[in-house]
PDB file of C-alpha atoms in Angstrom:
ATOM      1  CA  UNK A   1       0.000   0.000   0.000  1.00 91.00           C
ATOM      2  CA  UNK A   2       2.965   2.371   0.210  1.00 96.00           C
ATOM      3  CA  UNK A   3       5.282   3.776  -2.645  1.00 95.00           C
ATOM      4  CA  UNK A   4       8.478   3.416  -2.777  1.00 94.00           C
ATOM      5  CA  UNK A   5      10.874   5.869  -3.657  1.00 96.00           C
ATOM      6  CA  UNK A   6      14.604   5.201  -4.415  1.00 95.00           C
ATOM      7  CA  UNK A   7      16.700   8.377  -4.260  1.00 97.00           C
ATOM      8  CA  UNK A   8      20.508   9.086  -6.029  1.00 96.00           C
ATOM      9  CA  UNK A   9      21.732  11.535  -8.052  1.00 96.00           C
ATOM     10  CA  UNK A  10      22.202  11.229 -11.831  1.00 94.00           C
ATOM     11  CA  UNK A  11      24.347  13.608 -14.219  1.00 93.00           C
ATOM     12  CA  UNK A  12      23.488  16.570 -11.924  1.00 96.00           C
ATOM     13  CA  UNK A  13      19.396  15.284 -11.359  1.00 96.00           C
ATOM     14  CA  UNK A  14      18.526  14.534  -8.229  1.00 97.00           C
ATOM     15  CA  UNK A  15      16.041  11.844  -8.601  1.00 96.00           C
ATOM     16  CA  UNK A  16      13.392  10.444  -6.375  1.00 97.00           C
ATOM     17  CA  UNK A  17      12.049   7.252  -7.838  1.00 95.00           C
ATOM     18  CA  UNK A  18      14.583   5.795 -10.234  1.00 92.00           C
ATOM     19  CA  UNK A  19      13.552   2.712 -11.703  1.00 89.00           C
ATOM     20  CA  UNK A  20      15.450  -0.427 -10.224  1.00 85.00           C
ATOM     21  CA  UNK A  21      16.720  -1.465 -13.419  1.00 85.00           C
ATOM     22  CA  UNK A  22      18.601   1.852 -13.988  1.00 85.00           C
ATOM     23  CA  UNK A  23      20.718   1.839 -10.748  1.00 89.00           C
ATOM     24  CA  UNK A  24      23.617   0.051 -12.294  1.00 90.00           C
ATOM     25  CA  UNK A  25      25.357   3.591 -11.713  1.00 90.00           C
ATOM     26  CA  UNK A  26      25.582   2.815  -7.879  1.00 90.00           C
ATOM     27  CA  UNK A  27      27.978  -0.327  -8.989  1.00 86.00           C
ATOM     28  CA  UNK A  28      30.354   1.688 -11.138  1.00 85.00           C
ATOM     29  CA  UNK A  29      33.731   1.313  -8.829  1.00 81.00           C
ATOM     30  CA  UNK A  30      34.940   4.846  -6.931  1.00 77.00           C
ATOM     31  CA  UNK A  31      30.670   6.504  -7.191  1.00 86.00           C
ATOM     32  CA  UNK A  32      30.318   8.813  -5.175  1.00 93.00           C
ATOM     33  CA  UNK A  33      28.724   9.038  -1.460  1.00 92.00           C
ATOM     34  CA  UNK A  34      26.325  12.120  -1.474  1.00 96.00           C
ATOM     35  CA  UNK A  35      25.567  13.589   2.165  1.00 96.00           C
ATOM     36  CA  UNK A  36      23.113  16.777   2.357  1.00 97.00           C
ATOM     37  CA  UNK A  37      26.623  18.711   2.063  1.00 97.00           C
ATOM     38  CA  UNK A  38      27.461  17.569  -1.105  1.00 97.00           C
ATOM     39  CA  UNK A  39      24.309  17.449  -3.022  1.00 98.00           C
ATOM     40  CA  UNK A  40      24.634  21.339  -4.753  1.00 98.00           C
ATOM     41  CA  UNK A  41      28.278  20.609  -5.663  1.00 98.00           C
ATOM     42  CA  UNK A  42      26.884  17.483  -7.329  1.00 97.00           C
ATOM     43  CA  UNK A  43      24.233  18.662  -8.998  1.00 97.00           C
ATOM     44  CA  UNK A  44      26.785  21.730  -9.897  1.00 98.00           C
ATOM     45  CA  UNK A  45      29.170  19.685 -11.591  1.00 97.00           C
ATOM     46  CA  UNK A  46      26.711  17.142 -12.750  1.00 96.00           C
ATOM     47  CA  UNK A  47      27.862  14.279 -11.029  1.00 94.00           C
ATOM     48  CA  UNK A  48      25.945  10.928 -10.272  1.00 94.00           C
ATOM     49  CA  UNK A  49      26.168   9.146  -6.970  1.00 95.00           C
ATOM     50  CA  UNK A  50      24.219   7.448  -3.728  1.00 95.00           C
ATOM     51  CA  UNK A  51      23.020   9.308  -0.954  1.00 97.00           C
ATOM     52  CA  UNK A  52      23.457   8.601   2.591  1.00 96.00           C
ATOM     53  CA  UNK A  53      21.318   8.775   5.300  1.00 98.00           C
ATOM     54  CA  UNK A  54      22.012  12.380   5.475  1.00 98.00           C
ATOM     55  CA  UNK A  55      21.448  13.307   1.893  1.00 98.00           C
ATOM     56  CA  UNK A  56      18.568  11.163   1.947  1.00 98.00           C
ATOM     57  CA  UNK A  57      16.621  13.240   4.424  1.00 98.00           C
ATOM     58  CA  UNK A  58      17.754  15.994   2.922  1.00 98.00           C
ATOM     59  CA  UNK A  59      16.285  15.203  -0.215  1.00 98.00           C
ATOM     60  CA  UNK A  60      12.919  13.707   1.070  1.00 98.00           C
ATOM     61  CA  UNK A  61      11.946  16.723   3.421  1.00 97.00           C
ATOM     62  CA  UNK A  62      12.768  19.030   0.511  1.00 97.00           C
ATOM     63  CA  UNK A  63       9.891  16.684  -1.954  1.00 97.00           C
ATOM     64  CA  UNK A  64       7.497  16.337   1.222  1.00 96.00           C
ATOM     65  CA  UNK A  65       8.295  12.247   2.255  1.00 97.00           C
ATOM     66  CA  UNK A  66       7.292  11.653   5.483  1.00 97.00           C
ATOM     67  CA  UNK A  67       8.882   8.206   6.035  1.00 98.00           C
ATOM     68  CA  UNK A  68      12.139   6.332   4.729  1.00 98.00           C
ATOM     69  CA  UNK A  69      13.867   3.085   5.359  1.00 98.00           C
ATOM     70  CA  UNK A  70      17.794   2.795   5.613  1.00 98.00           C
ATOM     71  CA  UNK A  71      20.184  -0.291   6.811  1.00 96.00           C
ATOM     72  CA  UNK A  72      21.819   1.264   9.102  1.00 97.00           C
ATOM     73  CA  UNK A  73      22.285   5.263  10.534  1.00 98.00           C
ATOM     74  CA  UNK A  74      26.252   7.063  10.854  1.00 95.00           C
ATOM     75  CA  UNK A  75      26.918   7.836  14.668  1.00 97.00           C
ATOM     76  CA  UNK A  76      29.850   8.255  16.874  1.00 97.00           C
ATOM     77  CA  UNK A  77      32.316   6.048  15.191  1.00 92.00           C
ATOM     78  CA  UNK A  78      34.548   3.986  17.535  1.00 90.00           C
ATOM     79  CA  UNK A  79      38.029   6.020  18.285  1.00 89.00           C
ATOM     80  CA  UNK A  80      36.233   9.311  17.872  1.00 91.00           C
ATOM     81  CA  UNK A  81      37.525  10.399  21.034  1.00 92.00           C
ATOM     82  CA  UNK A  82      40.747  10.523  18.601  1.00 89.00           C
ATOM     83  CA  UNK A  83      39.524  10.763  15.346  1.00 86.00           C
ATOM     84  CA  UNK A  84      36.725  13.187  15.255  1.00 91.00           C
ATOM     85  CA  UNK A  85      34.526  10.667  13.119  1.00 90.00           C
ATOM     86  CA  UNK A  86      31.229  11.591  13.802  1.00 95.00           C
ATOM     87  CA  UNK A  87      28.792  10.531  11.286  1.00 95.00           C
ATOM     88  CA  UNK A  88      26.625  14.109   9.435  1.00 96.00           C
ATOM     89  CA  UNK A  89      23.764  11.163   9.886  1.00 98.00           C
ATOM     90  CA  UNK A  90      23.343  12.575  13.395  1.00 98.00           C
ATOM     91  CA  UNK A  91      23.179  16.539  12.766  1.00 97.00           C
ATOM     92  CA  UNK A  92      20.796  15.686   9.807  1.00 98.00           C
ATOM     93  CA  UNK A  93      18.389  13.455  11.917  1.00 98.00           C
ATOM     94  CA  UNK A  94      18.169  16.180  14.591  1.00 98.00           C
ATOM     95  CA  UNK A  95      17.103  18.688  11.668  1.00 97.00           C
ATOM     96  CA  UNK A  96      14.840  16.708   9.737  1.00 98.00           C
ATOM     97  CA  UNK A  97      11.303  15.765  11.324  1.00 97.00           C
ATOM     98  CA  UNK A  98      11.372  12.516   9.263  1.00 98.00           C
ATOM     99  CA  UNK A  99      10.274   8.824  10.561  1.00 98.00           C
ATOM    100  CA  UNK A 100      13.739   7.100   9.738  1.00 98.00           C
ATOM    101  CA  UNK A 101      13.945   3.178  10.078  1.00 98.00           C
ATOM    102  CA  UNK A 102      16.918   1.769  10.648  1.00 98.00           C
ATOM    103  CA  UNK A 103      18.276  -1.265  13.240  1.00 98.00           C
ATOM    104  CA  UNK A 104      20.812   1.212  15.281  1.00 98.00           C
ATOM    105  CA  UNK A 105      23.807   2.759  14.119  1.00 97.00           C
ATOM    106  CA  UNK A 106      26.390   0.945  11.071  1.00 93.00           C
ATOM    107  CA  UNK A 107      28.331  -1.633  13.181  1.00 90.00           C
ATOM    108  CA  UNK A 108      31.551   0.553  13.320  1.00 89.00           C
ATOM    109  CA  UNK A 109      29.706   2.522  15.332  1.00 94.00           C
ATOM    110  CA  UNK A 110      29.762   3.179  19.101  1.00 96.00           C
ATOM    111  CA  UNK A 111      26.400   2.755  20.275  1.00 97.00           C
ATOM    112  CA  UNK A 112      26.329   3.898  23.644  1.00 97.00           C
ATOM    113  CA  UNK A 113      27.766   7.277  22.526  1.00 98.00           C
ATOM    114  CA  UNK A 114      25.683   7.418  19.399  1.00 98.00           C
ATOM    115  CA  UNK A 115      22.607   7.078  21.239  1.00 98.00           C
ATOM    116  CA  UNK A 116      24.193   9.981  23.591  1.00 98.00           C
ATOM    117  CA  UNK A 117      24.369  11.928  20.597  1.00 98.00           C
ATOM    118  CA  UNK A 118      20.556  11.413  19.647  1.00 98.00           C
ATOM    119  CA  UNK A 119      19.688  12.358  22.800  1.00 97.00           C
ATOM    120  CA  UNK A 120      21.819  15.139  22.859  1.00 97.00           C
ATOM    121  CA  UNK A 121      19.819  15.977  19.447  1.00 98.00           C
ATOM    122  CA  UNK A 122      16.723  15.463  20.633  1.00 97.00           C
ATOM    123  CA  UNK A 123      15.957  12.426  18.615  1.00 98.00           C
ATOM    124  CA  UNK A 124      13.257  10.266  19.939  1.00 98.00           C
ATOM    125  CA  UNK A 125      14.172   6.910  18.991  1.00 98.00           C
ATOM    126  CA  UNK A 126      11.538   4.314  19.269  1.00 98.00           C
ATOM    127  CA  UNK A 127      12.225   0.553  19.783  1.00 98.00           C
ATOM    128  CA  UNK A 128       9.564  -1.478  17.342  1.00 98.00           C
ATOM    129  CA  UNK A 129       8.936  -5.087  19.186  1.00 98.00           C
ATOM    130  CA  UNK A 130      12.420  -4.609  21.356  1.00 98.00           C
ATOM    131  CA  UNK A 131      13.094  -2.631  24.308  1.00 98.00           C
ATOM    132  CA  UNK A 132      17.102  -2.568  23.959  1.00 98.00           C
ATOM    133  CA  UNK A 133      18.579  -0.642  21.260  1.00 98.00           C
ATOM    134  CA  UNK A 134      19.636  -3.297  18.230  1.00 98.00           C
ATOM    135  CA  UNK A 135      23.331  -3.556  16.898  1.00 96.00           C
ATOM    136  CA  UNK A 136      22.674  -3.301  13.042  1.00 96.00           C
ATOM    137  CA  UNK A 137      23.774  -7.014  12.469  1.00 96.00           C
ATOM    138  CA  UNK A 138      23.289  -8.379  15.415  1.00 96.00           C
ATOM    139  CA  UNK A 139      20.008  -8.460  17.464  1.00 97.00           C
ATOM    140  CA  UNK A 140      20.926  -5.644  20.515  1.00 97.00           C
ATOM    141  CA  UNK A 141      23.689  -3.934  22.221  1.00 97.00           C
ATOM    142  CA  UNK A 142      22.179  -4.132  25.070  1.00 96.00           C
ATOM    143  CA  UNK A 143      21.093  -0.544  25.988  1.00 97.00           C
ATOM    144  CA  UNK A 144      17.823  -0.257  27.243  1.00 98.00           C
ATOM    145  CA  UNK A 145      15.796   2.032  25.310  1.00 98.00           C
ATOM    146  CA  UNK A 146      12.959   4.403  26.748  1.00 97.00           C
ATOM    147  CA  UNK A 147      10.022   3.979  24.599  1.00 98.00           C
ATOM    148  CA  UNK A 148       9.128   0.986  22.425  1.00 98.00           C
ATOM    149  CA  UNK A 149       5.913   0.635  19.933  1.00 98.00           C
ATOM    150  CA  UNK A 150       4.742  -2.606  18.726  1.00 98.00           C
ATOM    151  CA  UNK A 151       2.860  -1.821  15.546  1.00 98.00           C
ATOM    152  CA  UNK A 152       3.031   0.392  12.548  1.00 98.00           C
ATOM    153  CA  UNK A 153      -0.528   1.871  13.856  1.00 98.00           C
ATOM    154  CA  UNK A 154       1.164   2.944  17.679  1.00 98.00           C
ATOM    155  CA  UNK A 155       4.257   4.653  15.556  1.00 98.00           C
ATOM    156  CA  UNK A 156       1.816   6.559  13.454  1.00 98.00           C
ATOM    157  CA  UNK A 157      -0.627   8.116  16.581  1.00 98.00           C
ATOM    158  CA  UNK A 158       3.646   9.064  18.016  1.00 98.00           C
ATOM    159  CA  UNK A 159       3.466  10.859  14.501  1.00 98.00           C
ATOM    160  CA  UNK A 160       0.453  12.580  14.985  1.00 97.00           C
ATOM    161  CA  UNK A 161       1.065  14.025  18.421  1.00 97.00           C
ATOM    162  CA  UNK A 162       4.778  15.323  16.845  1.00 96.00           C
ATOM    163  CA  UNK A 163       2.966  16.719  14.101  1.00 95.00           C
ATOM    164  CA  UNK A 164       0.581  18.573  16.459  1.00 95.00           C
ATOM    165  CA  UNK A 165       3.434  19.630  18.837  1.00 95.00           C
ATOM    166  CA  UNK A 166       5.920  20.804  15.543  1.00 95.00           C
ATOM    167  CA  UNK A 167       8.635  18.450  15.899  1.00 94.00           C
ATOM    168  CA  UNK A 168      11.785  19.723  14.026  1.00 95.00           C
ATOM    169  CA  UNK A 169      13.873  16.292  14.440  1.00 97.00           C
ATOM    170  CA  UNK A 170      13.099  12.685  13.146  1.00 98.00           C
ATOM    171  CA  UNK A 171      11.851  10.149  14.839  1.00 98.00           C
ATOM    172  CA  UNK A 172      13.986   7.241  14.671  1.00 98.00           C
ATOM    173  CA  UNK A 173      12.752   4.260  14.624  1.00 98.00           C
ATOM    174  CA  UNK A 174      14.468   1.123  15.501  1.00 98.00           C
ATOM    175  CA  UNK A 175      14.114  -2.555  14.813  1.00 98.00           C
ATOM    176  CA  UNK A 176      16.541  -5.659  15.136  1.00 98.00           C
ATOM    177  CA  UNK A 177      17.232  -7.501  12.007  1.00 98.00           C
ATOM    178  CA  UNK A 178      15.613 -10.672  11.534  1.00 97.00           C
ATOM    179  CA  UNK A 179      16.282 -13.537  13.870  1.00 96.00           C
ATOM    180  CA  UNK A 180      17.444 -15.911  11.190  1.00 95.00           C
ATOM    181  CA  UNK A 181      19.794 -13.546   9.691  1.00 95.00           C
ATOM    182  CA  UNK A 182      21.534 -11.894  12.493  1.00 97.00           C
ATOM    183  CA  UNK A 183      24.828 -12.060  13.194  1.00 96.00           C
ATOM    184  CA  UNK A 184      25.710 -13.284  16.879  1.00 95.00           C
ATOM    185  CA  UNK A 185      26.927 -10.571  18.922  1.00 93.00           C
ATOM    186  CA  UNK A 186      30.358 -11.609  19.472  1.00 93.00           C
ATOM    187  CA  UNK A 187      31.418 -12.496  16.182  1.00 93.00           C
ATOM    188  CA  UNK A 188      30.409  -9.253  15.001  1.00 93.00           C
ATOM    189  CA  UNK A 189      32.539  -7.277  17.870  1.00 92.00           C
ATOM    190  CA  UNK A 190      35.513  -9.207  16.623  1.00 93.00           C
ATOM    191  CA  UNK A 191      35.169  -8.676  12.782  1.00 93.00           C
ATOM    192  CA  UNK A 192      34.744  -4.720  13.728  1.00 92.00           C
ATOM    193  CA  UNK A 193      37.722  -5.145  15.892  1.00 92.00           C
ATOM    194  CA  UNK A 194      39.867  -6.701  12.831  1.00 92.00           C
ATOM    195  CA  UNK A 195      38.522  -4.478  10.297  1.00 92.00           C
ATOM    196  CA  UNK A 196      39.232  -1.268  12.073  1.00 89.00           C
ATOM    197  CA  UNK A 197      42.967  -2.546  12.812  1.00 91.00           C
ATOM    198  CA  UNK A 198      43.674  -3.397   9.292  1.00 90.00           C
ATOM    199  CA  UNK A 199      41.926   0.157   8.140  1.00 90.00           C
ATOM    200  CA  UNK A 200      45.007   1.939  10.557  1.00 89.00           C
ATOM    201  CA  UNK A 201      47.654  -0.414   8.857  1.00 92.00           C
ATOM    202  CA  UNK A 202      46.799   0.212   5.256  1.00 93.00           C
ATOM    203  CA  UNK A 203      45.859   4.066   6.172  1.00 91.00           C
ATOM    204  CA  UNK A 204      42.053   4.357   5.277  1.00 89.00           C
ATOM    205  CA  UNK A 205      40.131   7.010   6.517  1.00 81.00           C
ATOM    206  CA  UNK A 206      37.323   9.703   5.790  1.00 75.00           C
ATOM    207  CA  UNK A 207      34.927   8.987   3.170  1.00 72.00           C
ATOM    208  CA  UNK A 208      36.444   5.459   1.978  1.00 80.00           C
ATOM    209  CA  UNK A 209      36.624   4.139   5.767  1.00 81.00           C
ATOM    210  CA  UNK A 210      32.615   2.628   6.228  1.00 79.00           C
ATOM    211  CA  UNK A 211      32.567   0.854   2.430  1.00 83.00           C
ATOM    212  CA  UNK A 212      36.162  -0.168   3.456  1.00 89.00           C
ATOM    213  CA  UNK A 213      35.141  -1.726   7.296  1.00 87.00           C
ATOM    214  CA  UNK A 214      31.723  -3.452   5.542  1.00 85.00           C
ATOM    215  CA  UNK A 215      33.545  -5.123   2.979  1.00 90.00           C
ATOM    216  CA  UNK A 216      35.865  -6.760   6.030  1.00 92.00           C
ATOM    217  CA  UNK A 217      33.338  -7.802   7.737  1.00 93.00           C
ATOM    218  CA  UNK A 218      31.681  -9.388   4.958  1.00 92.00           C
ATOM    219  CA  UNK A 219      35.177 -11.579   4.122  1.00 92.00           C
ATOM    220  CA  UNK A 220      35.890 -12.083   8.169  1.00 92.00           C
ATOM    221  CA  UNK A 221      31.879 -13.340   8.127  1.00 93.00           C
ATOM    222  CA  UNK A 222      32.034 -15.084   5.127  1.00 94.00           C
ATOM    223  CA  UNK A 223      29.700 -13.278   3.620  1.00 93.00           C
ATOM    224  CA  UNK A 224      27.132 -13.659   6.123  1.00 94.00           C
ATOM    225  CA  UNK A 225      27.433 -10.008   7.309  1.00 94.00           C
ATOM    226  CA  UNK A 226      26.030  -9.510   3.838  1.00 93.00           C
ATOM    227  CA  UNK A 227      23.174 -11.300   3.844  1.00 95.00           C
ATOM    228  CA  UNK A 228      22.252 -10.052   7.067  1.00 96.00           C
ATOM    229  CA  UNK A 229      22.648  -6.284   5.692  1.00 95.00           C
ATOM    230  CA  UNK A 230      20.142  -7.323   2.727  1.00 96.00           C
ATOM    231  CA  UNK A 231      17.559  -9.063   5.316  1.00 97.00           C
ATOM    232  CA  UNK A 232      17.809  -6.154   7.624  1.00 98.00           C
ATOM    233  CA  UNK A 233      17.256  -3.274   3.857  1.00 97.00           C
ATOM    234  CA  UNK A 234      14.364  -5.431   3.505  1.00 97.00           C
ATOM    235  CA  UNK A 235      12.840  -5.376   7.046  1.00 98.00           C
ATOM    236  CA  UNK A 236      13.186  -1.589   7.220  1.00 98.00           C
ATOM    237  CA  UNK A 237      11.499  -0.779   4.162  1.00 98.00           C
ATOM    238  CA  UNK A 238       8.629  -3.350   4.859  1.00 98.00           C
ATOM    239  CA  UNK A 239       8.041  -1.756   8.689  1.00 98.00           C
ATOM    240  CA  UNK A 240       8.605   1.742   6.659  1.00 98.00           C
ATOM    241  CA  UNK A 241       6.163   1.218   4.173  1.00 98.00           C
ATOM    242  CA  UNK A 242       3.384   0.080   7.236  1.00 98.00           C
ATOM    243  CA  UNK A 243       4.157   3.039   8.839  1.00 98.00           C
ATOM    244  CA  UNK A 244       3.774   5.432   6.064  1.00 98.00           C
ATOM    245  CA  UNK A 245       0.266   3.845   5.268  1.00 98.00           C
ATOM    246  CA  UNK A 246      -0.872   3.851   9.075  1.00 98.00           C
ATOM    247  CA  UNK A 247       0.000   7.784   8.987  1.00 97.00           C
ATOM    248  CA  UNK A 248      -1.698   8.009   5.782  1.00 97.00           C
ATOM    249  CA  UNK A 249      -5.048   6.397   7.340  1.00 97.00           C
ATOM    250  CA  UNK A 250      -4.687   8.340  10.603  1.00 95.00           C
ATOM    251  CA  UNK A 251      -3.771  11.623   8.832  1.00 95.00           C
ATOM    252  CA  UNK A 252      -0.931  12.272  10.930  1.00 92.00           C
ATOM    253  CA  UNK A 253       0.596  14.455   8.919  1.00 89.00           C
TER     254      UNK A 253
END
């Protein structure tokens, strides 16, 4: 009952709905990774590339979308007490007053400091069907959360009541991935652990460091971190597209 709408950027056109048979683009080695910074100088110099979670929202509060579905959000990345890697996911999600679902932050994440951040942000982050906040891959980090709904229809009345109260950040909305695709808990620590130590040795960093850390996971999981990303994509959208029909019915926009 919803519509989906993919977004990237093609030659310069920001597009909202391309056609899944014309996203071969994405694929083409070195595209480039669009946040809500970037999108003028692409469109500027005609460029084509995905947009993150950031860009996203950009893009879908600018056309009037209400709801969208993502993997996984940017946060506080481990070592940012160092690095300075905080995720423009974060500042974007406490500007837009989208519904975002996600399960929890990318796993190179921190969690307990990225859901500092949110609250920092004043993002109200909703468990759906779990009352600890998930870990992407794996089924929870453990941190309790403070408010959980368990149905599209108790998400959309939270909708209504921002709507009437002028919310200016999203709400994020969080779910674990599937049972029978999640990674165990453990595992997944360690492959983040190895991954982030051979990023230092071969000197990755900025832009290049999260498609660089998810494609050593995937080889220290054989490829079961993988699968688990696609299960989760497909989990978010279907919870994202109840949602936006349960606002629809309850006009809660």
């Amino acid at each position: 009952g919803a519509v989906p709408a993919l977004v990237a950027v093609r030659a310069g056109l920001v597009k909202v709905g391309v056609d899944p048979r014309d996203l071969d683009f994405l694929l083409t080695p070195g595209v480039l990774k669009l946040a809500a910074r970037d999108l003028a100088v692409a469109v500027a110099r005609r460029q084509s590339g995905g947009t993150t979670v950031a860009g996203t929202l950009a893009v879908a509060h600018a056309v009037g979308i209400g709801v969208m579905a993502t993997g996984g959000i940017g946060g506080v990345h481990i070592g940012a007490e160092i690095t300075g890697d905080v995720s423009a996911d974060l500042a974007a999600l406490g500007r837009y007053p989208l519904v975002v679902v996600c399960a929890g932050a990318k796993a190179i994440c921190d969690p307990r400091r990225t859901a500092e951040a949110l609250d920092s942000l004043g993002v109200s982050v909703v468990g759906y069907q779990t009352e600890t906040l998930p870990a992407f891959l794996a089924r929870s980090t453990g941190i309790p959360l403070a408010h959980r709904a368990d149905s599209a229809r108790e998400i959309a009345a939270i909708v209504r009541a921002r709507t009437a109260m002028d919310a200016h950040q999203a709400l994020l909305v969080v779910q674990p991935p599937p049972p029978h695709a999640a990674l165990d808990t453990d595992e997944l620590g360690d492959a983040v652990t190895a991954a982030l130590a051979k990023a230092e040795t071969d000197d990755v960093s900025g832009a290049d460091l999260t498609p660089y850390l998810l494609d050593a996971i995937a080889r220290a999981t054989d490829g079961r971190s993988l699968a688990a990303n696609l299960a989760v994509l497909e989990a978010n959208a279907s919870l994202a597209a109840a949602v936006a029909v349960a606002c629809s019915e309850m006009s809660a926009w």
